[in-house]
Amino acid sequence: MKLDILAIGAHPDDVELGCGATLAKEVANGKKVGIIDLTRGELGTRGTAETRDEEAKDAADILNVSVRENMRFADGFFVNDKAHQLALIAKIRKYQPEIVICNAIDDRHIDHGKGSKLASDACFLSGLLKIETVDETGETQKPWRPKHVYHFIQWKNIEPDLAVDVTGFIDVKMKSVMAYKTQFFDEDSKEPETPISSKNFTDSVIYRARDLGRLIGVEYAEGFTVERYVGVDSLFDLI
């Protein structure tokens, strides 16, 4: 299955929080979108790997993405080395995305920056002819390099290089986020509190999108950083 967009997150829920509305909008526009989670989030304070598996599936259904896979790398301990790069290259070549969206380039959680660099490096290496990978059937894969790599924004308030108007899709985003019932605000939960389990955090996802939307003249927006200059055909492409 060839994808238009492949979103890669270190943990289940990273993609939903970072670019859930953008993905929902592109799906509504007829694009084929997929998600790859690098880990199962098994070190998370709340919930278990098994509950995260179930929540990730529910969130994928809400976003209506075409596919979701989990690399099952070690939460907290995966590294950006040859073995991890080759495993991710095989997935990039499998889905041949035009665009890859991945973790913030720098963030509070150490896996986010690591995941960002791993995904970015794998996207570049995936285009090299002399790197050999095989698919699930043992067939040799062809090189593939995505045209664009974008990084969403997470805990830290990184200044975006571009913003996507996601007006009309914030409710879908928040529904996909709240599919992770064990992770986010629940006044009845007896689990330990974490930096992302407060109502303030959940509210911040909405008010960040609203504030960024204000800055570009729309109701809601999601921001991204880029790896090369953004190019447009016309000045009138800008909103």
Coordinates of N, CA and C in Angstrom, one line a residue:
M1 N 0.8 -1.2 0.0 CA 0.0 0.0 0.0 C 0.9 1.2 0.0
K2 N 0.7 2.1 -1.0 CA 1.5 3.3 -1.1 C 0.7 4.4 -0.3
L3 N 1.4 5.1 0.5 CA 0.8 6.2 1.3 C 1.2 7.6 0.8
D4 N 0.3 8.5 1.0 CA 0.6 9.9 0.8 C 1.4 10.5 2.0
I5 N 1.0 10.1 3.2 CA 1.6 10.6 4.4 C 1.8 9.5 5.3
L6 N 3.0 9.4 5.9 CA 3.4 8.5 7.0 C 3.8 9.3 8.2
A7 N 3.0 9.2 9.3 CA 3.3 9.8 10.5 C 4.0 8.8 11.4
I8 N 5.2 9.2 12.0 CA 6.0 8.4 12.8 C 6.2 9.0 14.2
G9 N 5.7 8.3 15.2 CA 5.8 8.8 16.6 C 6.6 7.9 17.5
A10 N 7.3 8.4 18.5 CA 8.0 7.5 19.4 C 7.1 6.7 20.2
H11 N 5.9 7.3 20.6 CA 5.0 6.6 21.5 C 3.6 6.6 20.9
P12 N 2.7 5.6 21.1 CA 1.3 5.8 20.8 C 0.8 7.0 21.6
D13 N 0.2 7.9 20.9 CA -0.4 9.2 21.3 C 0.4 10.4 20.8
D14 N 1.7 10.2 20.5 CA 2.5 11.3 20.0 C 1.9 11.9 18.7
V15 N 1.6 11.0 17.8 CA 1.1 11.5 16.5 C -0.3 12.2 16.7
E16 N -1.2 11.7 17.5 CA -2.5 12.3 17.7 C -2.3 13.7 18.3
L17 N -1.4 13.8 19.3 CA -1.2 15.1 19.9 C -0.5 16.1 19.0
G18 N 0.4 15.6 18.2 CA 1.2 16.5 17.4 C 0.6 16.9 16.1
C19 N -0.1 16.0 15.4 CA -0.6 16.3 14.1 C -2.0 15.6 13.8
G20 N -2.7 15.3 14.8 CA -4.0 14.5 14.6 C -5.0 15.2 13.7
A21 N -5.1 16.5 13.9 CA -6.0 17.3 13.1 C -5.6 17.4 11.6
T22 N -4.3 17.6 11.4 CA -3.8 17.6 10.1 C -4.0 16.3 9.4
L23 N -3.8 15.2 10.0 CA -4.0 13.9 9.4 C -5.5 13.7 9.1
A24 N -6.3 14.1 10.0 CA -7.8 13.9 9.8 C -8.2 14.7 8.6
K25 N -7.7 15.9 8.5 CA -8.0 16.8 7.3 C -7.6 16.2 6.0
E26 N -6.3 15.6 6.0 CA -5.8 15.0 4.8 C -6.6 13.8 4.4
V27 N -7.0 13.0 5.4 CA -7.8 11.8 5.1 C -9.2 12.3 4.5
A28 N -9.7 13.3 5.0 CA -11.0 13.8 4.5 C -10.8 14.4 3.1
N29 N -9.6 14.8 2.8 CA -9.3 15.3 1.4 C -8.9 14.1 0.5
G30 N -9.1 12.9 0.9 CA -8.8 11.7 0.1 C -7.4 11.2 0.1
K31 N -6.6 11.7 1.0 CA -5.2 11.2 1.0 C -5.1 9.9 1.8
K32 N -4.2 9.0 1.4 CA -3.9 7.8 2.2 C -2.9 8.1 3.3
V33 N -3.2 7.9 4.5 CA -2.4 8.2 5.6 C -2.1 7.0 6.5
G34 N -0.9 6.9 7.0 CA -0.6 5.8 7.9 C 0.2 6.3 9.1
I35 N 0.3 5.5 10.1 CA 1.0 5.8 11.4 C 1.9 4.7 11.7
I36 N 3.1 5.0 12.1 CA 4.0 4.0 12.7 C 4.4 4.5 14.1
D37 N 4.2 3.7 15.1 CA 4.7 4.0 16.5 C 6.0 3.2 16.7
L38 N 7.0 3.9 17.2 CA 8.3 3.2 17.4 C 8.2 2.3 18.6
T39 N 7.5 2.6 19.6 CA 7.5 1.8 20.9 C 6.0 1.6 21.3
R40 N 5.8 0.8 22.2 CA 4.4 0.6 22.8 C 4.1 1.5 24.0
G41 N 5.1 2.3 24.3 CA 4.9 3.2 25.5 C 4.9 2.4 26.8
E42 N 5.6 1.3 26.8 CA 5.5 0.4 28.0 C 6.1 1.0 29.3
L43 N 6.9 2.1 29.2 CA 7.4 2.7 30.4 C 6.5 3.8 30.9
G44 N 5.4 4.0 30.3 CA 4.5 5.0 30.8 C 4.0 4.8 32.2
T45 N 3.9 5.8 33.0 CA 3.5 5.7 34.4 C 2.1 5.1 34.5
R46 N 1.2 5.5 33.6 CA -0.2 5.1 33.7 C -0.5 4.0 32.6
G47 N -1.3 3.1 32.9 CA -1.7 2.1 31.9 C -0.6 1.1 31.7
T48 N -0.8 0.2 30.6 CA 0.2 -0.8 30.3 C 0.4 -0.8 28.8
A49 N 1.3 -1.6 28.3 CA 1.6 -1.7 26.9 C 0.3 -2.3 26.2
E50 N -0.4 -3.2 26.9 CA -1.6 -3.8 26.3 C -2.7 -2.8 26.2
T51 N -2.9 -1.9 27.2 CA -3.9 -0.9 27.1 C -3.6 0.1 26.0
R52 N -2.3 0.4 25.9 CA -1.9 1.4 24.9 C -2.1 0.8 23.5
D53 N -1.9 -0.5 23.3 CA -2.2 -1.1 22.0 C -3.7 -0.9 21.6
E54 N -4.5 -1.2 22.6 CA -6.0 -1.0 22.3 C -6.3 0.4 22.1
E55 N -5.8 1.3 22.8 CA -6.1 2.7 22.6 C -5.6 3.2 21.3
A56 N -4.4 2.8 20.9 CA -3.8 3.2 19.6 C -4.7 2.7 18.4
K57 N -5.3 1.5 18.6 CA -6.2 1.0 17.5 C -7.5 1.9 17.5
D58 N -8.0 2.2 18.7 CA -9.2 3.0 18.7 C -8.9 4.4 18.1
A59 N -7.8 5.0 18.4 CA -7.4 6.3 17.9 C -7.2 6.3 16.4
A60 N -6.6 5.2 15.9 CA -6.5 5.0 14.4 C -7.8 5.0 13.7
D61 N -8.8 4.3 14.3 CA -10.1 4.2 13.8 C -10.8 5.5 13.7
I62 N -10.6 6.3 14.8 CA -11.2 7.7 14.8 C -10.6 8.6 13.7
L63 N -9.3 8.5 13.5 CA -8.6 9.3 12.5 C -8.9 8.7 11.1
N64 N -9.3 7.5 11.0 CA -9.6 6.8 9.8 C -8.4 6.6 8.9
V65 N -7.3 6.3 9.5 CA -6.0 6.1 8.8 C -6.1 4.7 8.1
S66 N -5.3 4.6 7.1 CA -5.3 3.3 6.3 C -4.5 2.2 7.0
V67 N -3.5 2.5 7.8 CA -2.7 1.5 8.4 C -2.1 2.1 9.7
R68 N -1.8 1.2 10.7 CA -1.0 1.6 11.8 C -0.2 0.4 12.2
E69 N 1.1 0.6 12.4 CA 2.0 -0.4 12.8 C 2.8 0.0 14.0
N70 N 3.3 -0.9 14.8 CA 4.2 -0.6 15.9 C 5.5 -1.4 15.7
M71 N 6.6 -0.6 15.8 CA 7.9 -1.2 15.6 C 8.4 -2.0 16.8
R72 N 7.8 -1.8 18.0 CA 8.1 -2.5 19.2 C 9.6 -2.3 19.6
F73 N 10.1 -1.1 19.3 CA 11.4 -0.7 19.9 C 11.3 -0.5 21.4
A74 N 12.4 -0.5 22.1 CA 12.4 -0.4 23.5 C 12.1 1.0 24.0
D75 N 11.0 1.2 24.6 CA 10.6 2.5 25.1 C 11.7 3.0 26.1
G76 N 12.1 4.2 25.8 CA 13.1 4.9 26.6 C 14.6 4.5 26.3
F77 N 14.7 3.3 25.6 CA 16.1 2.8 25.4 C 16.4 2.6 23.9
F78 N 15.5 2.8 23.0 CA 15.9 2.6 21.6 C 16.9 3.7 21.2
V79 N 17.7 3.4 20.2 CA 18.8 4.3 19.8 C 18.8 4.5 18.3
N80 N 19.4 5.5 17.9 CA 19.5 5.8 16.4 C 20.7 5.1 15.9
D81 N 20.6 3.8 15.7 CA 21.8 3.0 15.2 C 21.4 2.3 13.9
K82 N 22.3 1.5 13.3 CA 22.1 0.9 12.1 C 20.9 -0.1 12.1
A83 N 20.8 -0.9 13.2 CA 19.7 -1.9 13.3 C 18.3 -1.2 13.3
H84 N 18.2 -0.1 14.1 CA 16.9 0.6 14.1 C 16.6 1.3 12.8
Q85 N 17.7 1.9 12.2 CA 17.5 2.6 11.0 C 17.1 1.6 9.9
L86 N 17.7 0.5 9.8 CA 17.3 -0.5 8.7 C 15.9 -1.0 8.9
A87 N 15.5 -1.2 10.1 CA 14.1 -1.6 10.4 C 13.1 -0.6 9.9
L88 N 13.4 0.7 10.2 CA 12.5 1.8 9.8 C 12.6 2.0 8.3
I89 N 13.8 1.9 7.7 CA 13.9 2.0 6.3 C 13.0 1.0 5.5
A90 N 12.9 -0.2 6.0 CA 12.1 -1.2 5.4 C 10.6 -0.8 5.4
K91 N 10.2 -0.1 6.5 CA 8.8 0.4 6.5 C 8.6 1.6 5.6
I92 N 9.5 2.4 5.5 CA 9.4 3.6 4.6 C 9.4 3.1 3.1
R93 N 10.2 2.1 2.8 CA 10.2 1.6 1.5 C 8.9 0.8 1.2
K94 N 8.4 0.2 2.2 CA 7.1 -0.6 2.1 C 6.0 0.4 1.7
Y95 N 5.9 1.5 2.4 CA 4.7 2.4 2.2 C 5.0 3.6 1.2
Q96 N 6.2 3.8 0.9 CA 6.6 4.9 -0.1 C 5.8 6.2 0.1
P97 N 5.9 6.8 1.3 CA 5.2 8.0 1.5 C 5.8 9.2 0.8
E98 N 5.0 10.1 0.3 CA 5.5 11.4 -0.2 C 5.9 12.3 0.9
I99 N 5.2 12.2 2.0 CA 5.5 13.1 3.2 C 5.7 12.2 4.4
V100 N 6.7 12.5 5.2 CA 6.8 11.9 6.5 C 6.7 13.0 7.6
I101 N 5.9 12.8 8.6 CA 5.7 13.7 9.7 C 6.2 12.9 11.0
C102 N 7.1 13.6 11.7 CA 7.6 12.8 12.9 C 7.8 13.8 14.1
N103 N 8.4 13.2 15.1 CA 8.5 13.9 16.4 C 9.2 15.2 16.4
A104 N 8.9 16.0 17.4 CA 9.6 17.3 17.6 C 11.1 17.1 17.6
I105 N 11.8 18.1 17.1 CA 13.3 17.9 17.0 C 14.0 18.0 18.4
D106 N 13.3 18.6 19.3 CA 13.8 18.7 20.7 C 12.6 18.7 21.6
D107 N 12.6 18.0 22.7 CA 11.5 18.0 23.6 C 11.8 17.5 25.0
R108 N 10.9 17.6 25.9 CA 11.1 17.2 27.3 C 11.4 15.7 27.4
H109 N 10.6 14.9 26.7 CA 10.9 13.4 26.7 C 12.0 13.1 25.8
I110 N 13.0 12.3 26.3 CA 14.2 12.0 25.5 C 13.9 11.2 24.3
D111 N 12.8 10.4 24.3 CA 12.5 9.6 23.1 C 12.0 10.5 21.9
H112 N 11.5 11.6 22.2 CA 11.0 12.5 21.1 C 12.1 13.0 20.2
G113 N 13.1 13.5 20.8 CA 14.3 14.0 20.0 C 14.9 12.8 19.3
K114 N 15.1 11.7 20.0 CA 15.7 10.5 19.4 C 14.8 10.0 18.3
G115 N 13.5 9.9 18.5 CA 12.6 9.4 17.4 C 12.6 10.3 16.2
S116 N 12.7 11.6 16.5 CA 12.8 12.6 15.4 C 14.0 12.4 14.5
K117 N 15.2 12.2 15.1 CA 16.4 12.0 14.4 C 16.4 10.7 13.7
L118 N 16.0 9.7 14.4 CA 15.9 8.3 13.8 C 15.0 8.3 12.5
A119 N 13.9 8.9 12.6 CA 13.0 9.0 11.4 C 13.6 9.8 10.3
S120 N 14.2 10.9 10.6 CA 14.8 11.8 9.6 C 15.9 11.1 8.9
D121 N 16.8 10.4 9.7 CA 17.9 9.7 9.1 C 17.5 8.5 8.3
A122 N 16.5 7.8 8.7 CA 15.9 6.7 8.0 C 15.4 7.2 6.6
C123 N 14.7 8.3 6.6 CA 14.1 8.8 5.4 C 15.2 9.1 4.4
F124 N 16.4 9.7 4.8 CA 17.5 9.9 3.9 C 18.1 8.6 3.4
L125 N 18.4 7.8 4.4 CA 19.1 6.5 4.0 C 18.2 5.6 3.1
S126 N 16.9 5.7 3.3 CA 16.0 4.9 2.5 C 16.1 5.2 1.0
G127 N 16.7 6.3 0.6 CA 16.8 6.6 -0.8 C 18.1 6.1 -1.4
L128 N 19.0 5.5 -0.6 CA 20.3 5.1 -1.1 C 20.2 3.7 -1.7
L129 N 20.6 3.6 -2.9 CA 20.5 2.3 -3.7 C 21.3 1.2 -3.1
K130 N 22.4 1.4 -2.5 CA 23.3 0.4 -2.0 C 22.9 -0.1 -0.6
I131 N 21.9 0.4 0.0 CA 21.4 -0.1 1.3 C 20.3 -1.1 0.9
E132 N 20.5 -2.3 1.3 CA 19.6 -3.4 0.9 C 18.6 -3.8 2.0
T133 N 17.3 -3.8 1.7 CA 16.3 -4.3 2.7 C 15.4 -5.2 1.9
V134 N 14.7 -6.0 2.7 CA 13.7 -6.9 2.1 C 12.3 -6.7 2.8
D135 N 11.3 -7.0 2.1 CA 9.9 -6.9 2.6 C 9.6 -8.2 3.4
E136 N 8.3 -8.3 3.8 CA 7.9 -9.4 4.6 C 7.9 -10.8 3.9
T137 N 7.9 -10.7 2.6 CA 8.0 -11.9 1.7 C 9.4 -12.3 1.3
G138 N 10.4 -11.5 1.7 CA 11.7 -11.7 1.4 C 12.2 -11.1 0.1
E139 N 11.3 -10.3 -0.6 CA 11.6 -9.6 -1.8 C 12.4 -8.4 -1.5
T140 N 13.4 -8.2 -2.4 CA 14.3 -7.0 -2.2 C 13.5 -5.7 -2.5
Q141 N 13.6 -4.7 -1.6 CA 12.9 -3.5 -1.8 C 13.6 -2.5 -2.6
K142 N 12.9 -1.6 -3.3 CA 13.5 -0.5 -4.0 C 13.7 0.7 -3.1
P143 N 14.8 1.5 -3.4 CA 15.0 2.7 -2.7 C 13.8 3.6 -2.8
W144 N 13.6 4.4 -1.7 CA 12.5 5.4 -1.7 C 12.9 6.5 -0.7
R145 N 12.8 7.7 -1.2 CA 13.0 8.8 -0.2 C 11.8 9.8 -0.3
P146 N 11.2 10.0 0.9 CA 10.1 11.0 0.9 C 10.5 12.3 0.4
K147 N 9.6 13.1 -0.2 CA 9.9 14.4 -0.7 C 10.0 15.4 0.4
H148 N 9.3 15.2 1.5 CA 9.3 16.2 2.6 C 9.3 15.4 4.0
V149 N 10.0 16.0 4.9 CA 10.0 15.5 6.3 C 9.6 16.7 7.2
Y150 N 8.5 16.6 7.9 CA 8.1 17.7 8.8 C 8.1 17.1 10.2
H151 N 8.3 18.1 11.1 CA 8.3 17.7 12.6 C 7.2 18.4 13.3
F152 N 6.4 17.7 14.0 CA 5.3 18.4 14.8 C 5.9 18.9 16.1
I153 N 5.1 19.7 16.8 CA 5.5 20.3 18.0 C 4.8 19.6 19.2
Q154 N 5.6 19.4 20.3 CA 5.0 18.6 21.4 C 5.0 19.5 22.7
W155 N 5.8 19.1 23.7 CA 5.7 19.8 25.0 C 6.3 21.2 24.9
K156 N 7.5 21.3 24.3 CA 8.1 22.6 24.2 C 7.5 23.5 23.2
N157 N 7.5 24.8 23.4 CA 6.9 25.7 22.5 C 7.9 26.1 21.4
I158 N 8.2 25.2 20.5 CA 9.1 25.4 19.4 C 8.3 26.3 18.4
E159 N 9.1 27.3 17.8 CA 8.4 28.2 16.8 C 8.3 27.4 15.5
P160 N 7.1 27.3 15.0 CA 6.9 26.6 13.7 C 7.4 27.3 12.5
D161 N 7.8 26.5 11.5 CA 8.1 27.1 10.2 C 6.9 27.2 9.3
L162 N 5.9 26.4 9.5 CA 4.7 26.5 8.8 C 3.5 26.1 9.7
A163 N 2.4 26.5 9.4 CA 1.2 26.2 10.1 C 0.1 25.7 9.2
V164 N -0.6 24.7 9.5 CA -1.7 24.1 8.7 C -3.0 24.5 9.4
D165 N -3.9 25.1 8.6 CA -5.3 25.4 9.0 C -6.0 24.1 9.2
V166 N -6.4 23.8 10.5 CA -7.1 22.6 10.8 C -8.5 22.9 11.4
T167 N -9.0 24.1 11.0 CA -10.4 24.4 11.4 C -11.3 23.4 11.0
G168 N -12.2 22.9 11.8 CA -13.2 21.9 11.5 C -12.7 20.5 11.8
F169 N -11.4 20.3 12.3 CA -10.9 19.0 12.6 C -10.3 18.9 14.0
I170 N -10.5 19.9 14.8 CA -9.9 19.9 16.1 C -10.7 18.9 17.0
D171 N -12.0 18.7 16.7 CA -12.8 17.8 17.5 C -12.4 16.4 17.2
V172 N -12.1 16.0 16.0 CA -11.6 14.7 15.7 C -10.3 14.4 16.3
K173 N -9.4 15.4 16.3 CA -8.1 15.3 16.9 C -8.3 15.0 18.4
M174 N -9.1 15.8 19.1 CA -9.3 15.6 20.5 C -9.9 14.3 20.9
K175 N -10.8 13.8 20.0 CA -11.4 12.5 20.2 C -10.4 11.4 20.1
S176 N -9.4 11.6 19.2 CA -8.4 10.6 19.0 C -7.4 10.6 20.2
V177 N -7.1 11.8 20.7 CA -6.3 12.0 21.8 C -6.9 11.3 23.1
M178 N -8.2 11.6 23.3 CA -8.9 11.1 24.5 C -9.2 9.6 24.4
A179 N -8.9 9.0 23.2 CA -9.0 7.5 23.1 C -8.0 6.9 24.0
Y180 N -6.9 7.6 24.4 CA -5.9 7.1 25.3 C -6.4 7.4 26.7
K181 N -7.4 6.6 27.1 CA -8.1 6.8 28.4 C -7.2 6.7 29.6
T182 N -6.2 5.9 29.5 CA -5.3 5.7 30.7 C -4.3 6.9 30.8
Q183 N -4.1 7.6 29.8 CA -3.0 8.6 29.7 C -3.4 10.0 30.2
F184 N -4.7 10.4 29.8 CA -5.0 11.8 29.9 C -6.1 12.0 31.0
F185 N -6.5 13.2 31.2 CA -7.3 13.6 32.3 C -8.6 12.8 32.5
D186 N -8.7 12.3 33.7 CA -9.9 11.5 34.1 C -10.1 11.7 35.6
E187 N -11.1 12.5 35.9 CA -11.2 12.9 37.3 C -11.5 11.6 38.2
D188 N -11.9 10.5 37.6 CA -12.2 9.3 38.4 C -11.0 8.4 38.5
S189 N -9.9 8.7 37.8 CA -8.7 7.8 37.7 C -8.0 7.8 39.1
K190 N -7.6 6.6 39.5 CA -6.8 6.4 40.7 C -5.3 6.3 40.4
E191 N -4.9 6.4 39.1 CA -3.5 6.3 38.7 C -2.7 7.5 39.1
P192 N -1.4 7.4 39.3 CA -0.5 8.5 39.6 C -0.7 9.6 38.6
E193 N -0.5 10.9 39.1 CA -0.5 12.0 38.2 C 0.8 12.1 37.4
T194 N 0.7 12.6 36.2 CA 1.8 12.7 35.3 C 1.7 14.1 34.7
P195 N 2.8 14.6 34.0 CA 2.7 15.9 33.4 C 1.6 16.0 32.3
I196 N 1.2 14.9 31.8 CA 0.2 15.0 30.7 C -1.2 14.5 31.2
S197 N -1.4 14.2 32.5 CA -2.7 13.7 32.9 C -3.6 14.8 33.5
S198 N -3.1 16.0 33.5 CA -3.9 17.1 34.1 C -4.9 17.7 33.1
K199 N -5.9 18.3 33.6 CA -6.9 18.9 32.7 C -6.2 20.1 32.0
N200 N -5.3 20.8 32.7 CA -4.5 21.9 32.1 C -3.8 21.4 30.8
F201 N -3.2 20.2 30.9 CA -2.5 19.7 29.7 C -3.5 19.5 28.5
T202 N -4.6 18.8 28.8 CA -5.5 18.6 27.7 C -6.1 19.9 27.1
D203 N -6.4 20.8 28.0 CA -6.8 22.1 27.5 C -5.8 22.8 26.7
S204 N -4.5 22.6 27.1 CA -3.4 23.3 26.4 C -3.3 22.9 24.9
V205 N -3.7 21.6 24.6 CA -3.7 21.1 23.2 C -4.6 22.0 22.4
I206 N -5.8 22.3 23.0 CA -6.8 23.1 22.2 C -6.3 24.6 22.2
Y207 N -5.9 25.1 23.3 CA -5.6 26.6 23.2 C -4.3 26.8 22.5
R208 N -3.4 25.9 22.4 CA -2.2 26.1 21.5 C -2.7 26.1 20.0
A209 N -3.6 25.2 19.7 CA -4.1 25.2 18.3 C -4.9 26.5 18.0
R210 N -5.7 26.9 19.0 CA -6.4 28.1 18.8 C -5.5 29.4 18.6
D211 N -4.5 29.4 19.5 CA -3.6 30.6 19.4 C -2.8 30.6 18.1
L212 N -2.3 29.4 17.7 CA -1.6 29.4 16.4 C -2.6 29.7 15.3
G213 N -3.8 29.3 15.4 CA -4.8 29.7 14.4 C -5.0 31.2 14.3
R214 N -5.0 31.8 15.5 CA -5.2 33.3 15.6 C -4.1 34.0 14.9
L215 N -2.9 33.4 15.0 CA -1.7 34.1 14.4 C -1.7 34.0 12.9
I216 N -2.4 33.0 12.3 CA -2.5 32.9 10.8 C -3.8 33.3 10.3
G217 N -4.7 33.7 11.2 CA -6.0 34.2 10.7 C -7.1 33.2 10.5
V218 N -6.9 32.0 11.2 CA -8.0 31.0 11.1 C -8.3 30.6 12.6
E219 N -9.3 29.7 12.7 CA -9.7 29.3 14.1 C -8.7 28.4 14.8
Y220 N -8.2 27.4 14.1 CA -7.3 26.4 14.7 C -6.2 26.1 13.7
A221 N -5.0 25.8 14.2 CA -3.9 25.4 13.3 C -2.9 24.5 14.1
E222 N -2.2 23.7 13.3 CA -1.1 22.9 13.9 C 0.2 23.3 13.2
G223 N 1.2 23.4 14.0 CA 2.5 23.9 13.5 C 3.5 22.8 13.3
F224 N 4.4 23.1 12.4 CA 5.5 22.1 12.1 C 6.8 22.8 11.8
T225 N 7.9 22.2 12.1 CA 9.2 22.6 11.6 C 9.6 21.8 10.4
V226 N 10.5 22.4 9.6 CA 10.8 21.8 8.3 C 12.3 21.5 8.2
E227 N 12.7 20.7 7.3 CA 14.2 20.4 7.1 C 14.7 21.1 5.9
R228 N 13.9 21.7 5.1 CA 14.4 22.6 4.0 C 13.3 23.6 3.7
Y229 N 13.7 24.6 2.9 CA 12.8 25.7 2.7 C 11.4 25.3 2.2
V230 N 10.4 25.9 2.6 CA 9.0 25.7 2.1 C 8.9 26.4 0.8
G231 N 8.5 25.7 -0.3 CA 8.3 26.3 -1.6 C 6.9 26.3 -2.0
V232 N 6.4 27.3 -2.7 CA 5.1 27.4 -3.2 C 5.1 27.8 -4.7
D233 N 4.0 27.5 -5.4 CA 4.0 27.8 -6.8 C 3.6 29.3 -7.0
S234 N 2.9 29.8 -6.0 CA 2.5 31.2 -6.1 C 2.3 31.8 -4.7
L235 N 2.5 33.1 -4.6 CA 2.3 33.8 -3.4 C 0.8 33.7 -2.9
F236 N -0.1 33.4 -3.9 CA -1.5 33.3 -3.5 C -1.8 31.9 -2.9
D237 N -0.8 31.0 -2.9 CA -1.0 29.7 -2.2 C -1.0 29.9 -0.7
L238 N -0.5 31.0 -0.2 CA -0.4 31.3 1.2 C -1.7 31.8 1.7
I239 N -2.2 31.4 2.9 CA -3.4 31.9 3.5 C -3.1 33.0 4.5

